[in-house]
PDB file of C-alpha atoms in Angstrom:
ATOM      1  CA  UNK A 279      20.985  32.802  18.513  1.00 38.00           C
ATOM      2  CA  UNK A 280      17.615  34.426  19.748  1.00 40.00           C
ATOM      3  CA  UNK A 281      15.313  33.206  22.756  1.00 41.00           C
ATOM      4  CA  UNK A 282      13.998  30.688  22.452  1.00 37.00           C
ATOM      5  CA  UNK A 283      10.118  30.028  21.848  1.00 39.00           C
ATOM      6  CA  UNK A 284       8.147  27.646  23.473  1.00 41.00           C
ATOM      7  CA  UNK A 285       6.763  24.625  20.931  1.00 43.00           C
ATOM      8  CA  UNK A 286       3.498  22.983  21.161  1.00 49.00           C
ATOM      9  CA  UNK A 287       2.193  19.724  21.140  1.00 49.00           C
ATOM     10  CA  UNK A 288      -0.746  21.085  19.860  1.00 54.00           C
ATOM     11  CA  UNK A 289      -4.654  21.595  20.705  1.00 59.00           C
ATOM     12  CA  UNK A 290      -7.144  19.051  21.179  1.00 59.00           C
ATOM     13  CA  UNK A 291     -10.318  18.791  22.949  1.00 60.00           C
ATOM     14  CA  UNK A 292     -13.532  17.366  22.955  1.00 61.00           C
ATOM     15  CA  UNK A 293     -15.040  14.098  21.219  1.00 78.00           C
ATOM     16  CA  UNK A 294     -13.506  12.170  18.623  1.00 88.00           C
ATOM     17  CA  UNK A 295     -11.229   9.531  17.583  1.00 93.00           C
ATOM     18  CA  UNK A 296      -8.109   8.068  20.496  1.00 94.00           C
ATOM     19  CA  UNK A 297      -4.639   7.885  18.795  1.00 94.00           C
ATOM     20  CA  UNK A 298      -5.557   3.948  19.313  1.00 94.00           C
ATOM     21  CA  UNK A 299      -7.916   4.065  17.270  1.00 95.00           C
ATOM     22  CA  UNK A 300      -6.393   6.075  14.263  1.00 96.00           C
ATOM     23  CA  UNK A 301      -4.504   2.909  13.907  1.00 96.00           C
ATOM     24  CA  UNK A 302      -6.217   1.213  13.836  1.00 95.00           C
ATOM     25  CA  UNK A 303      -7.506   2.176  10.841  1.00 95.00           C
ATOM     26  CA  UNK A 304      -4.779   3.184   9.654  1.00 97.00           C
ATOM     27  CA  UNK A 305      -3.774  -0.864   9.895  1.00 97.00           C
ATOM     28  CA  UNK A 306      -6.898  -1.690   8.352  1.00 97.00           C
ATOM     29  CA  UNK A 307      -6.595   0.488   5.535  1.00 97.00           C
ATOM     30  CA  UNK A 308      -3.259  -0.491   4.514  1.00 98.00           C
ATOM     31  CA  UNK A 309      -3.806  -3.979   4.957  1.00 97.00           C
ATOM     32  CA  UNK A 310      -7.099  -3.773   1.774  1.00 97.00           C
ATOM     33  CA  UNK A 311      -4.565  -1.525  -0.630  1.00 96.00           C
ATOM     34  CA  UNK A 312      -1.779  -4.336  -0.201  1.00 96.00           C
ATOM     35  CA  UNK A 313      -3.863  -6.621  -0.360  1.00 95.00           C
ATOM     36  CA  UNK A 314      -5.164  -5.067  -3.820  1.00 94.00           C
ATOM     37  CA  UNK A 315      -2.146  -4.090  -4.580  1.00 93.00           C
ATOM     38  CA  UNK A 316      -0.282  -7.923  -3.898  1.00 92.00           C
ATOM     39  CA  UNK A 317      -3.134 -10.796  -4.525  1.00 90.00           C
ATOM     40  CA  UNK A 318      -5.082  -9.382  -6.647  1.00 91.00           C
ATOM     41  CA  UNK A 319      -3.127  -7.067  -9.099  1.00 89.00           C
ATOM     42  CA  UNK A 320      -0.154  -8.493  -8.608  1.00 85.00           C
ATOM     43  CA  UNK A 321      -1.223 -11.791  -8.880  1.00 80.00           C
ATOM     44  CA  UNK A 322      -4.172 -12.235  -9.866  1.00 82.00           C
ATOM     45  CA  UNK A 323      -4.713  -9.541 -12.341  1.00 79.00           C
ATOM     46  CA  UNK A 324      -1.493 -10.435 -13.607  1.00 69.00           C
ATOM     47  CA  UNK A 325      -1.872 -14.534 -14.337  1.00 71.00           C
ATOM     48  CA  UNK A 326      -5.156 -13.349 -16.385  1.00 70.00           C
ATOM     49  CA  UNK A 327      -3.618 -10.931 -18.549  1.00 65.00           C
ATOM     50  CA  UNK A 328      -0.897 -13.423 -18.843  1.00 60.00           C
ATOM     51  CA  UNK A 329       0.324 -17.076 -17.719  1.00 56.00           C
ATOM     52  CA  UNK A 330      -3.597 -17.046 -18.233  1.00 57.00           C
ATOM     53  CA  UNK A 331      -4.382 -15.109 -21.054  1.00 56.00           C
ATOM     54  CA  UNK A 332      -5.531 -18.468 -23.249  1.00 52.00           C
ATOM     55  CA  UNK A 333      -7.963 -18.850 -20.775  1.00 61.00           C
ATOM     56  CA  UNK A 334     -11.951 -17.327 -21.921  1.00 66.00           C
ATOM     57  CA  UNK A 335     -12.582 -14.409 -19.355  1.00 70.00           C
ATOM     58  CA  UNK A 336     -15.504 -13.266 -18.534  1.00 72.00           C
ATOM     59  CA  UNK A 337     -15.677  -9.771 -19.387  1.00 79.00           C
ATOM     60  CA  UNK A 338     -17.843  -8.863 -16.589  1.00 84.00           C
ATOM     61  CA  UNK A 339     -15.588 -11.310 -14.178  1.00 80.00           C
ATOM     62  CA  UNK A 340     -12.970  -9.152 -14.847  1.00 80.00           C
ATOM     63  CA  UNK A 341     -14.916  -5.686 -15.019  1.00 86.00           C
ATOM     64  CA  UNK A 342     -15.757  -6.393 -11.599  1.00 89.00           C
ATOM     65  CA  UNK A 343     -12.370  -7.510 -10.344  1.00 88.00           C
ATOM     66  CA  UNK A 344     -10.292  -3.765 -11.858  1.00 91.00           C
ATOM     67  CA  UNK A 345     -13.796  -1.972  -9.793  1.00 93.00           C
ATOM     68  CA  UNK A 346     -12.530  -3.902  -6.630  1.00 94.00           C
ATOM     69  CA  UNK A 347      -8.785  -3.047  -6.912  1.00 94.00           C
ATOM     70  CA  UNK A 348      -9.839   0.970  -7.612  1.00 95.00           C
ATOM     71  CA  UNK A 349     -12.411   0.420  -3.849  1.00 96.00           C
ATOM     72  CA  UNK A 350      -9.984  -1.481  -2.073  1.00 96.00           C
ATOM     73  CA  UNK A 351      -6.783   1.362  -3.584  1.00 96.00           C
ATOM     74  CA  UNK A 352      -9.291   3.875  -2.065  1.00 97.00           C
ATOM     75  CA  UNK A 353      -9.463   3.740   0.487  1.00 97.00           C
ATOM     76  CA  UNK A 354      -5.907   2.346   0.952  1.00 96.00           C
ATOM     77  CA  UNK A 355      -5.432   5.703   0.667  1.00 96.00           C
ATOM     78  CA  UNK A 356      -6.277   6.505   4.021  1.00 97.00           C
ATOM     79  CA  UNK A 357      -2.864   4.861   5.749  1.00 97.00           C
ATOM     80  CA  UNK A 358       0.031   6.943   5.360  1.00 98.00           C
ATOM     81  CA  UNK A 359      -1.669  10.368   6.387  1.00 98.00           C
ATOM     82  CA  UNK A 360      -3.057   8.720   9.095  1.00 98.00           C
ATOM     83  CA  UNK A 361       0.817   6.863   9.841  1.00 98.00           C
ATOM     84  CA  UNK A 362       2.572  10.192   9.160  1.00 98.00           C
ATOM     85  CA  UNK A 363      -0.107  11.967  11.820  1.00 98.00           C
ATOM     86  CA  UNK A 364       0.782   9.642  14.083  1.00 97.00           C
ATOM     87  CA  UNK A 365       4.250   9.324  13.761  1.00 98.00           C
ATOM     88  CA  UNK A 366       3.987  13.230  14.691  1.00 97.00           C
ATOM     89  CA  UNK A 367       2.225  12.767  18.336  1.00 95.00           C
ATOM     90  CA  UNK A 368       4.093  10.420  18.961  1.00 95.00           C
ATOM     91  CA  UNK A 369       7.413  12.356  18.529  1.00 96.00           C
ATOM     92  CA  UNK A 370       5.651  15.180  20.954  1.00 95.00           C
ATOM     93  CA  UNK A 371       4.349  12.942  23.770  1.00 92.00           C
ATOM     94  CA  UNK A 372       7.174  10.248  23.647  1.00 92.00           C
ATOM     95  CA  UNK A 373       9.518  10.571  26.247  1.00 91.00           C
ATOM     96  CA  UNK A 374      11.610   7.560  24.392  1.00 93.00           C
ATOM     97  CA  UNK A 375      13.118   8.740  21.476  1.00 95.00           C
ATOM     98  CA  UNK A 376      15.778   6.740  21.157  1.00 96.00           C
ATOM     99  CA  UNK A 377      14.463   4.043  21.185  1.00 96.00           C
ATOM    100  CA  UNK A 378      11.448   4.626  18.880  1.00 96.00           C
ATOM    101  CA  UNK A 379      13.899   5.638  16.598  1.00 97.00           C
ATOM    102  CA  UNK A 380      15.769   2.623  16.148  1.00 97.00           C
ATOM    103  CA  UNK A 381      12.536   0.588  16.216  1.00 97.00           C
ATOM    104  CA  UNK A 382      12.031   2.569  13.083  1.00 97.00           C
ATOM    105  CA  UNK A 383      14.801   1.653  11.996  1.00 97.00           C
ATOM    106  CA  UNK A 384      15.335  -2.194  12.540  1.00 98.00           C
ATOM    107  CA  UNK A 385      11.590  -2.509  11.304  1.00 97.00           C
ATOM    108  CA  UNK A 386      13.062  -1.236   8.066  1.00 97.00           C
ATOM    109  CA  UNK A 387      15.355  -3.593   7.209  1.00 97.00           C
ATOM    110  CA  UNK A 388      12.865  -6.112   8.829  1.00 97.00           C
ATOM    111  CA  UNK A 389      10.668  -5.042   6.366  1.00 97.00           C
ATOM    112  CA  UNK A 390      12.592  -4.680   3.433  1.00 96.00           C
ATOM    113  CA  UNK A 391      12.929  -8.379   1.395  1.00 96.00           C
ATOM    114  CA  UNK A 392       9.165  -9.089   2.540  1.00 96.00           C
ATOM    115  CA  UNK A 393       8.465  -5.473   0.806  1.00 96.00           C
ATOM    116  CA  UNK A 394      10.056  -6.096  -2.166  1.00 95.00           C
ATOM    117  CA  UNK A 395       9.503  -9.626  -2.706  1.00 94.00           C
ATOM    118  CA  UNK A 396       5.675  -8.614  -2.343  1.00 93.00           C
ATOM    119  CA  UNK A 397       5.696  -5.631  -4.305  1.00 90.00           C
ATOM    120  CA  UNK A 398       7.963  -5.564  -6.929  1.00 89.00           C
ATOM    121  CA  UNK A 399       8.667  -9.832  -7.014  1.00 86.00           C
ATOM    122  CA  UNK A 400      12.298  -8.991  -6.307  1.00 89.00           C
ATOM    123  CA  UNK A 401      14.947 -10.242  -3.451  1.00 89.00           C
ATOM    124  CA  UNK A 402      15.886  -6.803  -3.300  1.00 87.00           C
ATOM    125  CA  UNK A 403      15.053  -3.717  -5.434  1.00 88.00           C
ATOM    126  CA  UNK A 404      16.980  -0.584  -4.804  1.00 88.00           C
ATOM    127  CA  UNK A 405      15.014   1.635  -6.531  1.00 89.00           C
ATOM    128  CA  UNK A 406      11.838   1.796  -3.662  1.00 91.00           C
ATOM    129  CA  UNK A 407      12.799   0.704   0.264  1.00 95.00           C
ATOM    130  CA  UNK A 408       9.530   0.601   2.213  1.00 96.00           C
ATOM    131  CA  UNK A 409       7.987   2.720   4.433  1.00 97.00           C
ATOM    132  CA  UNK A 410       9.306   2.185   7.848  1.00 98.00           C
ATOM    133  CA  UNK A 411      13.077   4.420   6.304  1.00 98.00           C
ATOM    134  CA  UNK A 412       9.878   7.180   4.855  1.00 98.00           C
ATOM    135  CA  UNK A 413       8.789   7.342   8.582  1.00 98.00           C
ATOM    136  CA  UNK A 414      12.556   7.206  10.741  1.00 98.00           C
ATOM    137  CA  UNK A 415      13.646   9.746   7.691  1.00 98.00           C
ATOM    138  CA  UNK A 416      10.519  12.341   9.480  1.00 98.00           C
ATOM    139  CA  UNK A 417      11.220  11.267  12.608  1.00 98.00           C
ATOM    140  CA  UNK A 418      15.025  12.762  12.977  1.00 98.00           C
ATOM    141  CA  UNK A 419      13.841  15.894  10.556  1.00 98.00           C
ATOM    142  CA  UNK A 420      11.505  15.920  13.129  1.00 98.00           C
ATOM    143  CA  UNK A 421      14.241  16.002  15.969  1.00 97.00           C
ATOM    144  CA  UNK A 422      15.931  19.094  14.158  1.00 97.00           C
ATOM    145  CA  UNK A 423      12.283  20.414  13.173  1.00 97.00           C
ATOM    146  CA  UNK A 424      12.339  20.867  16.946  1.00 96.00           C
ATOM    147  CA  UNK A 425      15.614  22.732  16.938  1.00 95.00           C
ATOM    148  CA  UNK A 426      14.551  24.868  14.675  1.00 96.00           C
ATOM    149  CA  UNK A 427      10.988  26.314  15.676  1.00 93.00           C
ATOM    150  CA  UNK A 428      13.178  27.177  19.338  1.00 92.00           C
ATOM    151  CA  UNK A 429      14.974  30.048  17.192  1.00 94.00           C
ATOM    152  CA  UNK A 430      13.356  33.379  16.923  1.00 89.00           C
ATOM    153  CA  UNK A 431      12.847  36.026  14.120  1.00 88.00           C
ATOM    154  CA  UNK A 432      14.289  34.550  10.688  1.00 91.00           C
ATOM    155  CA  UNK A 433      17.319  32.951  11.730  1.00 94.00           C
ATOM    156  CA  UNK A 434      13.411  30.068  12.947  1.00 94.00           C
ATOM    157  CA  UNK A 435      12.349  30.676   9.614  1.00 94.00           C
ATOM    158  CA  UNK A 436      15.495  29.937   6.901  1.00 95.00           C
ATOM    159  CA  UNK A 437      15.885  26.957   9.726  1.00 96.00           C
ATOM    160  CA  UNK A 438      13.187  24.641   9.197  1.00 96.00           C
ATOM    161  CA  UNK A 439      12.952  25.553   5.582  1.00 96.00           C
ATOM    162  CA  UNK A 440      16.650  24.368   5.792  1.00 97.00           C
ATOM    163  CA  UNK A 441      15.716  21.462   8.208  1.00 97.00           C
ATOM    164  CA  UNK A 442      12.242  20.345   4.717  1.00 97.00           C
ATOM    165  CA  UNK A 443      14.254  20.355   2.027  1.00 97.00           C
ATOM    166  CA  UNK A 444      17.089  18.581   3.685  1.00 98.00           C
ATOM    167  CA  UNK A 445      14.368  15.307   5.069  1.00 98.00           C
ATOM    168  CA  UNK A 446      13.172  15.872   1.009  1.00 97.00           C
ATOM    169  CA  UNK A 447      16.103  15.124  -0.184  1.00 98.00           C
ATOM    170  CA  UNK A 448      17.227  12.687   2.135  1.00 97.00           C
ATOM    171  CA  UNK A 449      14.467  10.535   1.223  1.00 97.00           C
ATOM    172  CA  UNK A 450      14.073  11.557  -1.995  1.00 97.00           C
ATOM    173  CA  UNK A 451      18.042   9.910  -2.380  1.00 96.00           C
ATOM    174  CA  UNK A 452      17.392   6.902  -0.471  1.00 96.00           C
ATOM    175  CA  UNK A 453      14.866   5.918  -2.937  1.00 96.00           C
ATOM    176  CA  UNK A 454      11.549   5.711  -0.045  1.00 96.00           C
ATOM    177  CA  UNK A 455       8.256   5.140  -0.372  1.00 95.00           C
ATOM    178  CA  UNK A 456       7.113   8.421  -0.977  1.00 95.00           C
ATOM    179  CA  UNK A 457      10.219   9.987  -1.854  1.00 95.00           C
ATOM    180  CA  UNK A 458      10.885  13.409  -0.963  1.00 96.00           C
ATOM    181  CA  UNK A 459       7.002  14.007  -0.469  1.00 97.00           C
ATOM    182  CA  UNK A 460       6.873  11.145   1.859  1.00 97.00           C
ATOM    183  CA  UNK A 461       9.253  13.640   4.499  1.00 98.00           C
ATOM    184  CA  UNK A 462       8.278  16.634   4.072  1.00 98.00           C
ATOM    185  CA  UNK A 463       4.628  15.744   4.183  1.00 98.00           C
ATOM    186  CA  UNK A 464       5.801  13.833   7.691  1.00 98.00           C
ATOM    187  CA  UNK A 465       7.725  18.433   8.551  1.00 98.00           C
ATOM    188  CA  UNK A 466       4.035  19.825   7.801  1.00 98.00           C
ATOM    189  CA  UNK A 467       1.704  18.128   9.450  1.00 98.00           C
ATOM    190  CA  UNK A 468       4.002  18.422  12.287  1.00 97.00           C
ATOM    191  CA  UNK A 469       4.053  22.530  11.345  1.00 96.00           C
ATOM    192  CA  UNK A 470       0.524  22.816  10.893  1.00 96.00           C
ATOM    193  CA  UNK A 471      -0.516  20.821  14.603  1.00 94.00           C
ATOM    194  CA  UNK A 472      -2.411  22.959  15.665  1.00 92.00           C
ATOM    195  CA  UNK A 473      -4.916  23.989  13.243  1.00 94.00           C
ATOM    196  CA  UNK A 474      -7.047  21.058  11.949  1.00 95.00           C
ATOM    197  CA  UNK A 475      -7.794  23.811   8.740  1.00 96.00           C
ATOM    198  CA  UNK A 476      -4.132  23.459   7.573  1.00 97.00           C
ATOM    199  CA  UNK A 477      -3.964  19.788   9.366  1.00 97.00           C
ATOM    200  CA  UNK A 478      -6.767  19.013   6.366  1.00 97.00           C
ATOM    201  CA  UNK A 479      -6.024  21.308   3.977  1.00 97.00           C
ATOM    202  CA  UNK A 480      -1.892  19.805   3.996  1.00 97.00           C
ATOM    203  CA  UNK A 481      -3.291  16.219   3.222  1.00 98.00           C
ATOM    204  CA  UNK A 482      -5.408  16.750   0.579  1.00 97.00           C
ATOM    205  CA  UNK A 483      -2.127  18.936  -0.858  1.00 97.00           C
ATOM    206  CA  UNK A 484       0.308  16.294  -0.211  1.00 97.00           C
ATOM    207  CA  UNK A 485      -3.461  13.673  -2.111  1.00 96.00           C
ATOM    208  CA  UNK A 486      -3.107  16.406  -5.037  1.00 96.00           C
ATOM    209  CA  UNK A 487       0.667  15.920  -6.032  1.00 95.00           C
ATOM    210  CA  UNK A 488       0.846  12.771  -5.661  1.00 93.00           C
ATOM    211  CA  UNK A 489      -2.366  10.507  -6.146  1.00 93.00           C
ATOM    212  CA  UNK A 490      -4.357   9.808  -9.241  1.00 91.00           C
ATOM    213  CA  UNK A 491      -7.680  11.696  -9.041  1.00 92.00           C
ATOM    214  CA  UNK A 492     -10.083   8.966  -8.699  1.00 92.00           C
ATOM    215  CA  UNK A 493      -8.348   7.741  -5.423  1.00 94.00           C
ATOM    216  CA  UNK A 494      -8.538  11.481  -3.857  1.00 95.00           C
ATOM    217  CA  UNK A 495     -11.973  10.406  -2.189  1.00 96.00           C
ATOM    218  CA  UNK A 496      -9.548   8.034  -0.302  1.00 96.00           C
ATOM    219  CA  UNK A 497      -7.125  10.745   0.544  1.00 97.00           C
ATOM    220  CA  UNK A 498     -10.381  13.104   1.718  1.00 97.00           C
ATOM    221  CA  UNK A 499     -11.239  11.155   4.298  1.00 97.00           C
ATOM    222  CA  UNK A 500      -7.473  10.184   5.912  1.00 97.00           C
ATOM    223  CA  UNK A 501      -7.366  14.578   6.450  1.00 97.00           C
ATOM    224  CA  UNK A 502     -11.152  14.512   8.179  1.00 96.00           C
ATOM    225  CA  UNK A 503      -9.996  11.271  10.573  1.00 97.00           C
ATOM    226  CA  UNK A 504      -7.150  13.110  10.795  1.00 97.00           C
ATOM    227  CA  UNK A 505      -8.647  16.565  11.641  1.00 95.00           C
ATOM    228  CA  UNK A 506     -11.281  14.029  14.475  1.00 95.00           C
ATOM    229  CA  UNK A 507      -8.790  13.506  17.062  1.00 95.00           C
ATOM    230  CA  UNK A 508      -8.950  14.019  20.196  1.00 92.00           C
ATOM    231  CA  UNK A 509      -6.240  14.355  21.303  1.00 88.00           C
ATOM    232  CA  UNK A 510      -5.536  11.103  23.483  1.00 89.00           C
ATOM    233  CA  UNK A 511      -3.626   8.162  23.422  1.00 86.00           C
ATOM    234  CA  UNK A 512      -5.840   5.619  23.640  1.00 85.00           C
ATOM    235  CA  UNK A 513      -5.410   2.058  24.440  1.00 82.00           C
ATOM    236  CA  UNK A 514      -3.069   0.059  23.045  1.00 80.00           C
ATOM    237  CA  UNK A 515      -2.843  -3.079  23.921  1.00 80.00           C
ATOM    238  CA  UNK A 516       0.510  -5.252  21.512  1.00 81.00           C
ATOM    239  CA  UNK A 517       2.114  -2.514  20.601  1.00 84.00           C
ATOM    240  CA  UNK A 518       5.003  -4.765  19.087  1.00 90.00           C
ATOM    241  CA  UNK A 519       2.015  -5.589  17.171  1.00 93.00           C
ATOM    242  CA  UNK A 520       2.006  -3.545  15.193  1.00 94.00           C
ATOM    243  CA  UNK A 521       5.415  -3.084  14.564  1.00 96.00           C
ATOM    244  CA  UNK A 522       5.794  -6.674  12.788  1.00 96.00           C
ATOM    245  CA  UNK A 523       1.535  -6.320  11.064  1.00 97.00           C
ATOM    246  CA  UNK A 524       3.365  -4.837   8.043  1.00 97.00           C
ATOM    247  CA  UNK A 525       6.414  -7.262   7.357  1.00 97.00           C
ATOM    248  CA  UNK A 526       4.271 -10.305   9.001  1.00 97.00           C
ATOM    249  CA  UNK A 527       1.505  -9.153   6.472  1.00 96.00           C
ATOM    250  CA  UNK A 528       3.858  -8.772   3.005  1.00 97.00           C
ATOM    251  CA  UNK A 529       5.408 -11.718   3.286  1.00 96.00           C
ATOM    252  CA  UNK A 530       2.061 -13.856   4.399  1.00 95.00           C
ATOM    253  CA  UNK A 531       0.135 -12.384   0.255  1.00 94.00           C
ATOM    254  CA  UNK A 532       2.745 -13.239  -1.433  1.00 92.00           C
ATOM    255  CA  UNK A 533       3.206 -16.436  -0.039  1.00 92.00           C
ATOM    256  CA  UNK A 534      -0.923 -16.603  -0.061  1.00 89.00           C
ATOM    257  CA  UNK A 535      -0.699 -15.812  -3.795  1.00 85.00           C
ATOM    258  CA  UNK A 536       1.729 -17.712  -4.482  1.00 82.00           C
ATOM    259  CA  UNK A 537       0.225 -21.275  -3.048  1.00 81.00           C
ATOM    260  CA  UNK A 538      -3.732 -20.275  -4.995  1.00 72.00           C
ATOM    261  CA  UNK A 539      -2.362 -17.984  -7.803  1.00 66.00           C
ATOM    262  CA  UNK A 540      -0.098 -20.774  -9.582  1.00 61.00           C
TER     263      UNK A 540
END
């Protein structure tokens, strides 16, 4: 083993958005995206195309609905890159890594049925797992990446590459949300943490690899918001609210669709 190299937490100074502000942006963006998918696309639009197909539908109304869905989905592209960036910042500053990982795994288990029912319409869908699993794998990968980064020379490069490949493989094998690109994004944001330009380019590349062209403006917006981070945690009240919001809002949107769109 080579000499250890200090691991920097990232340099952020000046005005901008706190971690708390970024988290609020991400929550609102995620809700908009899931409202578009669960209630409008899988609910209202599906029924218009199938169960209500015999009913007359104004083409202008149908077109407006499609544009609303697209707009919400563009806005929804902000959420995941911002959550990944906040995970990296949380990892860099937490004193309780075990508690952090435990919470992610616990809420991954809690969220699986609400996620499957809301997004796929089935009680259990093994082909895709909810986003908490992606974040949990990313957090484990960050632990190993930090150790790899403390090595020196070619050994360091090899170790970092191996961690990246392993995290990507686990994400793909377990079929987590965003697959290997999600877990690799988290680790790449960690490696790019000292450069706003590299952070923005990382997010933009992720979007180019995973998103349709028409929603890339939302991904770019996520990159810009990350670049506005000021290095401060900000005031986060009711911390568990942010954990619970994911499964609860998915279940609520699914239930709302079932009640209103019969």
